XYZ file of C-alpha atoms in Angstrom:
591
model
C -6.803 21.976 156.476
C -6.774 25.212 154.713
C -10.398 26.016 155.619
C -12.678 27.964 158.195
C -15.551 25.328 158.332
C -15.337 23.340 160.825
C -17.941 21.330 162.744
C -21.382 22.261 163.152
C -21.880 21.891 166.860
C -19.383 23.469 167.418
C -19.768 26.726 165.010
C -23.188 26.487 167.032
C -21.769 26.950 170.152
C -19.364 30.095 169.253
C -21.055 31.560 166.265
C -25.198 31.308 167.775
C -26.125 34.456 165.370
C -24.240 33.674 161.960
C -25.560 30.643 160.381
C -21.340 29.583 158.573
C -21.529 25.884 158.180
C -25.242 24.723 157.562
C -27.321 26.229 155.533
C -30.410 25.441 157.672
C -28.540 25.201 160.830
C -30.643 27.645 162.436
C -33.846 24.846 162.632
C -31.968 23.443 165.221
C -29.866 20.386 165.123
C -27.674 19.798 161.937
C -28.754 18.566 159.616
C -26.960 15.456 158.029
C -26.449 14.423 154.083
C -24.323 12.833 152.513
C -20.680 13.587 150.865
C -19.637 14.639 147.142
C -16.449 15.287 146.067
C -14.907 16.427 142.714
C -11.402 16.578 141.800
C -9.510 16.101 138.074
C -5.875 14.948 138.977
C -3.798 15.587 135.826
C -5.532 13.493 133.253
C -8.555 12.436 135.199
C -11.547 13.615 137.323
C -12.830 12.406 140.393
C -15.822 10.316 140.617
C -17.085 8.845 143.743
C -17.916 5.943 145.056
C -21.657 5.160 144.242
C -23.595 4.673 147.830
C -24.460 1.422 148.788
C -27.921 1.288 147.575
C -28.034 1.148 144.040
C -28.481 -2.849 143.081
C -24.619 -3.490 141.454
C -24.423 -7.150 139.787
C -21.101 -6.689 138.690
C -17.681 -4.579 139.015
C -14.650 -3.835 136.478
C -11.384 -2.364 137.563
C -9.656 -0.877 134.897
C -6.038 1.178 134.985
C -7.375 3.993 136.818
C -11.052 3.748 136.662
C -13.639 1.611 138.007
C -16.988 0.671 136.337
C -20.264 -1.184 137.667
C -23.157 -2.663 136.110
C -26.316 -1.956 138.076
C -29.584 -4.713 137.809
C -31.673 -2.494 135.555
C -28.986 -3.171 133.220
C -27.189 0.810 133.608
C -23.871 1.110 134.107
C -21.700 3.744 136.470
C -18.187 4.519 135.994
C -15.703 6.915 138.472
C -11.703 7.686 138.630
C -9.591 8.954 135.668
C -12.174 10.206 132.939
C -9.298 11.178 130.926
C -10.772 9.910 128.002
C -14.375 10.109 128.969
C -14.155 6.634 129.871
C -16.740 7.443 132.784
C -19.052 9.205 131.060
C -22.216 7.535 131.095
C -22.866 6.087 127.315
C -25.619 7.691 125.250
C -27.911 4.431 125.441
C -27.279 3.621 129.057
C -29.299 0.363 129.450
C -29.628 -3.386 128.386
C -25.754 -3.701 129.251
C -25.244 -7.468 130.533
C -21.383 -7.230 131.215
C -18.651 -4.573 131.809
C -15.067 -4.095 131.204
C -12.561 -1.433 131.520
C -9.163 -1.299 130.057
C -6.376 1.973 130.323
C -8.810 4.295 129.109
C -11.679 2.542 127.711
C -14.876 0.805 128.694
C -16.404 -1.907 127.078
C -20.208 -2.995 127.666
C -22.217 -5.939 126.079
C -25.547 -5.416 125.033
C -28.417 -8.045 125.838
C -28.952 -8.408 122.397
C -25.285 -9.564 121.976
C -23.916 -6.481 120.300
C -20.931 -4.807 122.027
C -20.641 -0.796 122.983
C -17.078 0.974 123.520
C -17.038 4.241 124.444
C -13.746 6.552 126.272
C -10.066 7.018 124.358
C -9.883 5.212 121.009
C -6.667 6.459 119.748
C -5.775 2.360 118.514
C -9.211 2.260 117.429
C -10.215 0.137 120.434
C -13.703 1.342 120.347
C -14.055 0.714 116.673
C -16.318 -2.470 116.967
C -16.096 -4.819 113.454
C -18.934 -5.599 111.865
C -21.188 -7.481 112.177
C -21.716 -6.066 115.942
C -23.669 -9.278 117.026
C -23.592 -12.362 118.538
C -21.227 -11.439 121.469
C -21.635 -13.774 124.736
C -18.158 -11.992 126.115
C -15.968 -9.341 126.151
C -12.434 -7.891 127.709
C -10.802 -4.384 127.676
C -6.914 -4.460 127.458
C -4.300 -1.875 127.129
C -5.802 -0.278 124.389
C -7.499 -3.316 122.342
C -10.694 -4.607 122.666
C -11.547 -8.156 122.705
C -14.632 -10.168 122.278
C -15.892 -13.707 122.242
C -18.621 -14.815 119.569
C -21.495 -17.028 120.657
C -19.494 -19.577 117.785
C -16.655 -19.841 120.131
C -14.518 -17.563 118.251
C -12.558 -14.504 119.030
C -12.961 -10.802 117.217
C -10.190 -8.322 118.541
C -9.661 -5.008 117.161
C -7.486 -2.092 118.387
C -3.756 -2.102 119.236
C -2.025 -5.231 117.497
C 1.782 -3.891 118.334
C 2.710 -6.843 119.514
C 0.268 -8.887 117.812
C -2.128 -9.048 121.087
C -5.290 -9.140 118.430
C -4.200 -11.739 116.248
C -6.205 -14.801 117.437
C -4.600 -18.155 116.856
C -5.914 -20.754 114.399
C -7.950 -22.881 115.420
C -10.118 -19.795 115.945
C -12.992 -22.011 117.385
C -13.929 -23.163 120.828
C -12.895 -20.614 123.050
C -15.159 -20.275 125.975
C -13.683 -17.225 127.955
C -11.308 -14.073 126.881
C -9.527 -11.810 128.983
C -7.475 -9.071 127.643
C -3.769 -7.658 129.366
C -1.781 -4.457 128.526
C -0.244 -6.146 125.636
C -1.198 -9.391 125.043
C -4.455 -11.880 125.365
C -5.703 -15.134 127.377
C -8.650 -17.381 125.638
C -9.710 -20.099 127.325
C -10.933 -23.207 125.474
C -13.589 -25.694 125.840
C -10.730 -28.563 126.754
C -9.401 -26.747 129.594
C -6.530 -25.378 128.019
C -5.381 -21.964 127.864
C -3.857 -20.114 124.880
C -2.086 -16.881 124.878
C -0.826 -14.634 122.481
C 1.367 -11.246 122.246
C 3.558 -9.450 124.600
C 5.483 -12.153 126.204
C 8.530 -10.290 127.697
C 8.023 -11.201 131.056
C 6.458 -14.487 130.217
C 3.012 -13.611 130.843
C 1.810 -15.547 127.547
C 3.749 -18.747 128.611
C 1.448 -21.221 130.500
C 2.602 -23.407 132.892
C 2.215 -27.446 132.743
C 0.144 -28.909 132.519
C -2.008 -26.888 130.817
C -5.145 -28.297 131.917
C -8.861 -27.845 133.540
C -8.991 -24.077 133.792
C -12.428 -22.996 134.218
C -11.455 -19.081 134.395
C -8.437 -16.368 133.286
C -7.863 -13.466 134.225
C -4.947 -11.277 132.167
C -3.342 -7.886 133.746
C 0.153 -5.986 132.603
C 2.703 -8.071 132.878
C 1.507 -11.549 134.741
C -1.554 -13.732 134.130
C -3.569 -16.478 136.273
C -5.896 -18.926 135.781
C -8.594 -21.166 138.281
C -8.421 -24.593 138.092
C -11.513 -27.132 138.352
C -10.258 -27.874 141.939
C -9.914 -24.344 143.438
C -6.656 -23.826 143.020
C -4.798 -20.985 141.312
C -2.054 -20.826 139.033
C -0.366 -17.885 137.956
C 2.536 -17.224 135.659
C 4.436 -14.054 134.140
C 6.323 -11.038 136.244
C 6.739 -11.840 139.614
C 8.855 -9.345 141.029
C 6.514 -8.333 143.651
C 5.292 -12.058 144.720
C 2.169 -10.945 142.470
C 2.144 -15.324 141.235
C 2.792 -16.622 144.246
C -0.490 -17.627 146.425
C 0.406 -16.993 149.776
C -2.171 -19.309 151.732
C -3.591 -22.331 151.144
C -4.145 -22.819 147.467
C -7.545 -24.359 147.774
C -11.441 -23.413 147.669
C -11.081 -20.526 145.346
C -13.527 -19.460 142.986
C -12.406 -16.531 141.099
C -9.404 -14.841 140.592
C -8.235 -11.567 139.051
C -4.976 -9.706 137.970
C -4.144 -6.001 138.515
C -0.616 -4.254 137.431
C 1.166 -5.883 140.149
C -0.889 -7.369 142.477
C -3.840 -10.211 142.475
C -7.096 -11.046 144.297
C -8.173 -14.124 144.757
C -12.039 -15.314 145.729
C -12.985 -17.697 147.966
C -15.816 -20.383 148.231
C -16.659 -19.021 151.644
C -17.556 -15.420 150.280
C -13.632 -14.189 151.695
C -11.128 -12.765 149.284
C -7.332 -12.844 149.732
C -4.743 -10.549 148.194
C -1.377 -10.861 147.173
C 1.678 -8.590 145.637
C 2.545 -5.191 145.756
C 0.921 -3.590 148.004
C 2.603 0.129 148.115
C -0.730 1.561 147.272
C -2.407 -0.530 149.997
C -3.780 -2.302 146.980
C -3.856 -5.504 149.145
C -4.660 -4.375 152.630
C -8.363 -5.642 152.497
C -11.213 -3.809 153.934
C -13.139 -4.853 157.329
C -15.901 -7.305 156.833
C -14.360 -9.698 154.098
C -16.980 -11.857 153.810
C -20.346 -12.612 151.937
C -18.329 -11.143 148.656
C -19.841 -12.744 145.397
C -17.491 -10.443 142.505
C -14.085 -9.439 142.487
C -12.234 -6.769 140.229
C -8.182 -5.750 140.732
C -7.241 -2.511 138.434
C -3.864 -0.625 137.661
C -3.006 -0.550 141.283
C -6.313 -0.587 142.789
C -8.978 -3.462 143.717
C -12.885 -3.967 144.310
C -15.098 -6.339 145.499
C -19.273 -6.524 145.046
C -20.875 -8.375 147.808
C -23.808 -9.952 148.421
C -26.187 -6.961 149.581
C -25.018 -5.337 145.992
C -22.620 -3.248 147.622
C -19.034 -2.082 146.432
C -15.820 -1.398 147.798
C -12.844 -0.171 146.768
C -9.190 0.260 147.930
C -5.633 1.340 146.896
C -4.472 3.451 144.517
C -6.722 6.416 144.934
C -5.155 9.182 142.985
C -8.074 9.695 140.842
C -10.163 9.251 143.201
C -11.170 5.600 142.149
C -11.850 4.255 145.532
C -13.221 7.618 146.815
C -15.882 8.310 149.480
C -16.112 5.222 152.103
C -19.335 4.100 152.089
C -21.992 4.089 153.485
C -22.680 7.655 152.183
C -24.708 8.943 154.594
C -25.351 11.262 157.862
C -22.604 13.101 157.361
C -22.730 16.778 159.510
C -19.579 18.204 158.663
C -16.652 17.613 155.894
C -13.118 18.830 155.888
C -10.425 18.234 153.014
C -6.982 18.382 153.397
C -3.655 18.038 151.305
C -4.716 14.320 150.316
C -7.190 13.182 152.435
C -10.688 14.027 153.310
C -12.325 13.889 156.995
C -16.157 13.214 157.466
C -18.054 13.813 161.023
C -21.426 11.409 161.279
C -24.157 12.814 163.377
C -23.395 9.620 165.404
C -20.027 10.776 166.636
C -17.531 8.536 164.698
C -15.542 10.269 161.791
C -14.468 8.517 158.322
C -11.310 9.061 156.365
C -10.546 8.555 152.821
C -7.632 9.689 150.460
C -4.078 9.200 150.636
C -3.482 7.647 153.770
C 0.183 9.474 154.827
C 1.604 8.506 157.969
C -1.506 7.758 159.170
C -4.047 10.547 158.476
C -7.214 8.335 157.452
C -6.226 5.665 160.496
C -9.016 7.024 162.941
C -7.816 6.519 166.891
C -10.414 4.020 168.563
C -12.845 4.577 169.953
C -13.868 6.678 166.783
C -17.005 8.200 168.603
C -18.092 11.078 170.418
C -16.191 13.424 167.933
C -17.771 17.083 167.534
C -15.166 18.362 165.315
C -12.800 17.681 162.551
C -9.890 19.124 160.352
C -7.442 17.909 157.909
C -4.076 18.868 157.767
C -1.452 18.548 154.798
C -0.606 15.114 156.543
C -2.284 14.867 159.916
C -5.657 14.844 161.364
C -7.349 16.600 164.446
C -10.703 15.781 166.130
C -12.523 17.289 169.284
C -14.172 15.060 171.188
C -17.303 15.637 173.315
C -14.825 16.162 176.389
C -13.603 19.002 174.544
C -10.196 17.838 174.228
C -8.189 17.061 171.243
C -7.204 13.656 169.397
C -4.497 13.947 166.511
C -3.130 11.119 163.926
C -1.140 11.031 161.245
C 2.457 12.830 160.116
C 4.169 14.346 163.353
C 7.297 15.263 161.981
C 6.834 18.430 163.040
C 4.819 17.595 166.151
C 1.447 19.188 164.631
C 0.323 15.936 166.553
C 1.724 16.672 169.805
C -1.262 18.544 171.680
C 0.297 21.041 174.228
C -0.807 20.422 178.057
C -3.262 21.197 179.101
C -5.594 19.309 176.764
C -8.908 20.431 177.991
C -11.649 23.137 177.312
C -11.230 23.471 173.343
C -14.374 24.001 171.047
C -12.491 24.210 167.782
C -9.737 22.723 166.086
C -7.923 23.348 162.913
C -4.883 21.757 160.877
C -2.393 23.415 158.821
C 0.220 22.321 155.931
C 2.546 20.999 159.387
C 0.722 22.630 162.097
C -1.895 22.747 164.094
C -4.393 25.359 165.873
C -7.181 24.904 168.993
C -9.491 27.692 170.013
C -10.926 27.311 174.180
C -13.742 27.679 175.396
C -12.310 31.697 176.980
C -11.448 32.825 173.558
C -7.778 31.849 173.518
C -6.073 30.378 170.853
C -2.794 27.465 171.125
C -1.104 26.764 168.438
C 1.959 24.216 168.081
C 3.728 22.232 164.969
C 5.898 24.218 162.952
C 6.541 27.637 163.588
C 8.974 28.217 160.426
C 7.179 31.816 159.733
C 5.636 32.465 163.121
C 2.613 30.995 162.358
C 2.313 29.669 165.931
C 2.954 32.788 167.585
C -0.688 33.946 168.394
C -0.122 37.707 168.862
C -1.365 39.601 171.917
C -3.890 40.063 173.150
C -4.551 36.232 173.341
C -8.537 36.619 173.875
C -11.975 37.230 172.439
C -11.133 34.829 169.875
C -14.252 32.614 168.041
C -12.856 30.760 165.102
C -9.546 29.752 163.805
C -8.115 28.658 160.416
C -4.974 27.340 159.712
C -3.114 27.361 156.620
C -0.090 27.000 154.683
C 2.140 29.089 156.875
C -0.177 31.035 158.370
C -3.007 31.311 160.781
C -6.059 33.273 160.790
C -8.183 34.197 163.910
C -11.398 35.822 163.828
C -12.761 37.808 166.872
C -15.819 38.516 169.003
C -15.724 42.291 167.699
C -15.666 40.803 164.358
C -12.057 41.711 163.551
C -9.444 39.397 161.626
C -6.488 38.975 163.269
C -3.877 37.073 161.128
C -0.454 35.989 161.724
C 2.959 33.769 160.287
C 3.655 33.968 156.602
C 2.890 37.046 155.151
C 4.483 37.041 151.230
C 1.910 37.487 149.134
C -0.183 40.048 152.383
C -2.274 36.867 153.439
C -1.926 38.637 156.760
C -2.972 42.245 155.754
C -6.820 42.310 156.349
C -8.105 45.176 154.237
C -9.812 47.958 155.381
C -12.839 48.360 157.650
C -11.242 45.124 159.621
C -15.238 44.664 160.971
C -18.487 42.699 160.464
C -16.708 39.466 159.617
C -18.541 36.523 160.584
C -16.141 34.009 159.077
C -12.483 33.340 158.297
C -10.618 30.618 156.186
C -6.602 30.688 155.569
C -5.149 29.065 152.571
C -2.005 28.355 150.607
C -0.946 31.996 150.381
C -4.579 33.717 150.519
C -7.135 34.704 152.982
C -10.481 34.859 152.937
C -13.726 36.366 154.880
C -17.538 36.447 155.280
C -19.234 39.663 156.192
C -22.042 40.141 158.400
C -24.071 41.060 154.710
C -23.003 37.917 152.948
C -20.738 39.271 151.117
C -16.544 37.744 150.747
C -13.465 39.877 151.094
C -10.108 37.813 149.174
C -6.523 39.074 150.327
C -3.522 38.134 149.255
C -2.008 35.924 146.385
C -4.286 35.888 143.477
C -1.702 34.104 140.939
C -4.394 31.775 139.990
C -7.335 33.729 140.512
C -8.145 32.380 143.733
C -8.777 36.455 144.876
C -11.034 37.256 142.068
C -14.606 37.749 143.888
C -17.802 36.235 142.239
C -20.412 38.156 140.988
C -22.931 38.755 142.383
C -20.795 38.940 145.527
C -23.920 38.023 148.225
C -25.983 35.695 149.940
C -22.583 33.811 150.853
C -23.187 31.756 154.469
C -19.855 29.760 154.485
C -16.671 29.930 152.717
C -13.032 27.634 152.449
C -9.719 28.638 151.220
C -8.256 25.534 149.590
C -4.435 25.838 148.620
C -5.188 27.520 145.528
C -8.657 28.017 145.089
C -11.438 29.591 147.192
C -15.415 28.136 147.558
C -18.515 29.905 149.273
C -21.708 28.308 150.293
C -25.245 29.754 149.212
C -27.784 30.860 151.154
C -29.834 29.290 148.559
C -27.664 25.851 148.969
C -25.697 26.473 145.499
C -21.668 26.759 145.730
C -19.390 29.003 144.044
C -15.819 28.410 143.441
C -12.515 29.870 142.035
C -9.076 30.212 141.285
C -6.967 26.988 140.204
C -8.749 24.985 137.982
C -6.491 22.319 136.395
C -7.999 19.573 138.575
C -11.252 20.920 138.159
C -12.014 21.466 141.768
C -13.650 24.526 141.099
C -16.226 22.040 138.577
C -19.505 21.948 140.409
C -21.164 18.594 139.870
C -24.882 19.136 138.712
C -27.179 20.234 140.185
C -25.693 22.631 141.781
C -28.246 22.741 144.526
C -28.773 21.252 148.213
C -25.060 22.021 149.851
C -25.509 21.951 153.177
C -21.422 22.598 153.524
C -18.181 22.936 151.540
C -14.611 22.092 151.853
C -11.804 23.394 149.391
C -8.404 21.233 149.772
C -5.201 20.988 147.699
C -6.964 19.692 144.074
C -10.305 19.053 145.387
C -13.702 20.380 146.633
C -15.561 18.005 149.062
C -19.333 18.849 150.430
C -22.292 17.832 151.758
C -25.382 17.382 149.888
C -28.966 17.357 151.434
C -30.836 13.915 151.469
C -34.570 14.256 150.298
C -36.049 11.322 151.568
C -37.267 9.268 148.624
C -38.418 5.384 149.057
C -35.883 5.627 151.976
C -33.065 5.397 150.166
C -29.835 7.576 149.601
C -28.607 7.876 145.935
C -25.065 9.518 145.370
C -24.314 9.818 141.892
C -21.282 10.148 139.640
C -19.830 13.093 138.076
């Protein structure tokens, strides 16, 4: 949605002379990379996903974050960064344990002593003195909690509802977990005691209170494993969030999110359980060989065996992210709330929010040549050159008109949806509120299409722009000379264009600066209109963006350097970046 770049092969095919998608496209076959993304939803930016290749030996969820601890003792952090809580810490090494709370993370030092770093408006990241001697630690709403090597607890931060006052005796604990408002310790006997917030009886432990070996503490509900497998959980259970819906045998760990809880078995499988609006619970593919589970505000994760993460649910700041693995990707196309990604293999992955069905790829997800997001739906081309579409029909911006045969590009509005064929005519079909379907005559000598909003934007062989539907804020009136275009991309309420000399030409709204040009206004080889904000490739492989910022889409991760392609959505940028081979590995870092 609401961009001109679609796939490479097939920009290849209609474009030969204009190198639009790729900067190096013009070696010869596309070249493949792998996908970064940035994004600041109100209050947090986007990080993504680390690729599967960087050596995790352990995994935090926290509210809206996530955080993992990597073997050489470093520690990554993506999703709300409201409160820097995923910047990396100044002395990122020696950490032996993580943990991430509303909006801070805490990380124990190998020589016992305990760094906070993110929002410390409680003082949660105020460690007491002396700072040594830690063998534990847990992140709560905002307090911070730690266990002594003495078997004693030191909390500090938020005491409200008196979730840091330990209990006398203050002596034997052997595990601490921290909730929103309130704390578990575990001691030596077995027992558990629990302190704080109890208004929806999250502190009151069931009988017997007996042979725990592990807690786990989240908003409003708590659980604990027993020595024989089995969980018990207590607290809020609106949602079915304490009630272990399968045999309750052969766990090994367990952990508690806002309203939902994961449970890990002996046999490397996890199970889920409780609210599951944010698809919190639907687990990935694959669920075995998983050694580490983490659930988060509405959110969970899992490390497995091969020191690989996933993550799924609640994605709004972008905590669960790219899919992984993060790699061959040849083209990338964001839409409203989701994100489309073509491999050079054929198959296509899809990530964001997951509206009537947008990220739930038909099968057989192969022999795809092109892709495009819509505001709710999803189009792909396959090597047959017909068209597949998923997702939100309400409008029937799924429902591909008859013939279905002989296209070579695709594009997907707010609620509709455009095809190019192979003789240079253009369908259109979904809504057709402000004409936006109507192609005007003549019907022909068209080479790329872009979809937006409301409108639709074709360019032609002559290299004309032809642009019809919605036309409030002139997204439709191409300025003057209407020639040397080599690229068009339609967004919200704007239009934009590559010339022949590199150069872009903005029309239309410019309410958030999404019209003002960049200076120097060259070397451009591919461009996107996202709703609100525009983005242009490099020759050189930097990107440029601007207009709407709040979400800090237009934030270019560093180095800016090595786009191979660019995306602008609603409030984010997605792109590819160029893999240099090193040791054979891929590394996709966080930002």
């Amino acid at each position: 949605m609401l961009n001109g770049i679609k796939s490479t092969l097939t920009h290849l095919t209609v474009l030969s002379t204009c190198c639009l998608l790729m900067a190096c496209a013009s070696q010869g076959s596309p070249q493949s990379g792998i996908i970064d993304g940035w994004s600041m939803d109100i209050g947090g930016s986007l990080q993504v996903v680390p690729s599967p290749d960087q050596d995790f030996i352990a995994i935090a969820a926290g509210a809206n974050d996530t955080v993992a601890l990597k073997r050489d003792g470093s520690v990554v952090a993506w999703g709300n960064n409201q409160a820097g809580q995923c910047n990396k810490p100044a002395s990122n090494k020696d950490f032996v344990a993580i943990s991430t709370g509303n909006i801070h993370v805490m990380g124990l030092k190998r020589d016992g002593s305990v760094f906070v770093w993110g929002g410390n408006g409680s003082g949660q990241c105020n460690v007491p003195q002396p700072n040594q001697d830690f063998i534990a630690i847990s992140a709560g709403g905002c307090h911070s909690v730690g266990l002594k090597r003495d078997g004693s607890i030191v909390a500090w931060g938020a005491n409200s509802r008196q979730q840091c006052a330990v209990p006398e005796p203050n002596k034997d604990f052997i595990a601490v977990s921290a909730g929103n408002y309130y704390t578990l310790g575990l001691k030596r006997d077995g027992s558990v005691i629990a302190w704080g917030d109890n208004g929806s009886g999250q502190c009151s432990v069931p009988s017997p209170n007996q042979d725990y070996i592990s807690i786990s503490a989240g908003e409003f509900h708590s659980a604990g494993l027993k020595r024989d497998g089995s969980i018990v959980a207590w607290g809020q259970n609106d949602h079915g969030q304490c009630y272990v819906n399968a045999p309750n045998k052969d766990f090994v760990a367990v952990a508690v999110g806002s309203l939902h809880t994961l449970g890990l078995k002996r046999d490397g499988s996890v199970l889920a359980w409780g609210w599951n609006e944010y698809g919190q619970c639907d687990l990935p593919r694959a669920n075995s060989n998983v050694i580490s589970i983490a659930a988060g505000g509405n959110h969970s994760a899992w490390l497995k065996r091969d020191n690989t993460i996933a993550a799924w649910g609640y994605n709004h700041n972008r905590e669960c992210s790219v899919p992984v693995p993060n790699q061959d990707f040849v083209s990338v196309d964001a839409g409203s709330n989701h994100a489309l990604g073509l491999k050079a293999d054929g198959s296509v992955c899809a990530w964001g929010r997951n509206d009537a069905g947008s990220c739930d790829v038909p099968q057989p997800n192969n022999e795809f040549v092109a892709v495009s997001a819509g505001g709710g739906h999803s189009l792909g081309i396959k090597s047959n050159n017909t068209i597949v579409a998923w997702g939100n029909n309400s409008f029937g911006q799924c429902g591909v008109p008859a013939p279905n045969q002989n296209y070579i590009a695709v594009s997907a509005g707010f609620v509709h949806s455009v095809g190019l064929k192979n003789d240079g005519s253009v369908v259109a079909w979904g809504s057709n509120m402000n004409l936006q379907c109507d192609v005007p005559s003549p019907n022909q000598d068209f080479i790329e299409i872009s979809a937006g909003h409301q409108h639709t934007a074709g360019l032609k062989r002559n290299g004309s722009i032809v642009a019809w539907g919605d036309n409030s804020n002139f997204q439709c009136d191409v300025p003057s000379p209407n020639q040397d275009f080599v690229a068009v991309s339609a967004g919200d309420s704007h239009t934009v264009g590559l010339k022949r000399d590199g150069s872009v030409v903005v029309w239309g709204s410019n309410y958030f600066g999404q019209s003002n040009l960049p200076v120097p206004n060259q070397d451009f080889v591919a461009i996107s209109a996202g709703a609100f904000h525009t983005v242009g490739l490099k020759r050189n492989g930097s990107i440029a963006a601007w207009g709407y910022n709040p979400t800090k889409a237009c934030d270019i991760p560093s180095p800016n350097q090595g786009f191979l392609a660019v995306s602008a959505g609603t409030n984010q940028t997605v792109a590819i970046r160029r893999v240099y081979p090193f040791a054979g590995q891929v590394k996709l870092d966080s930002f």
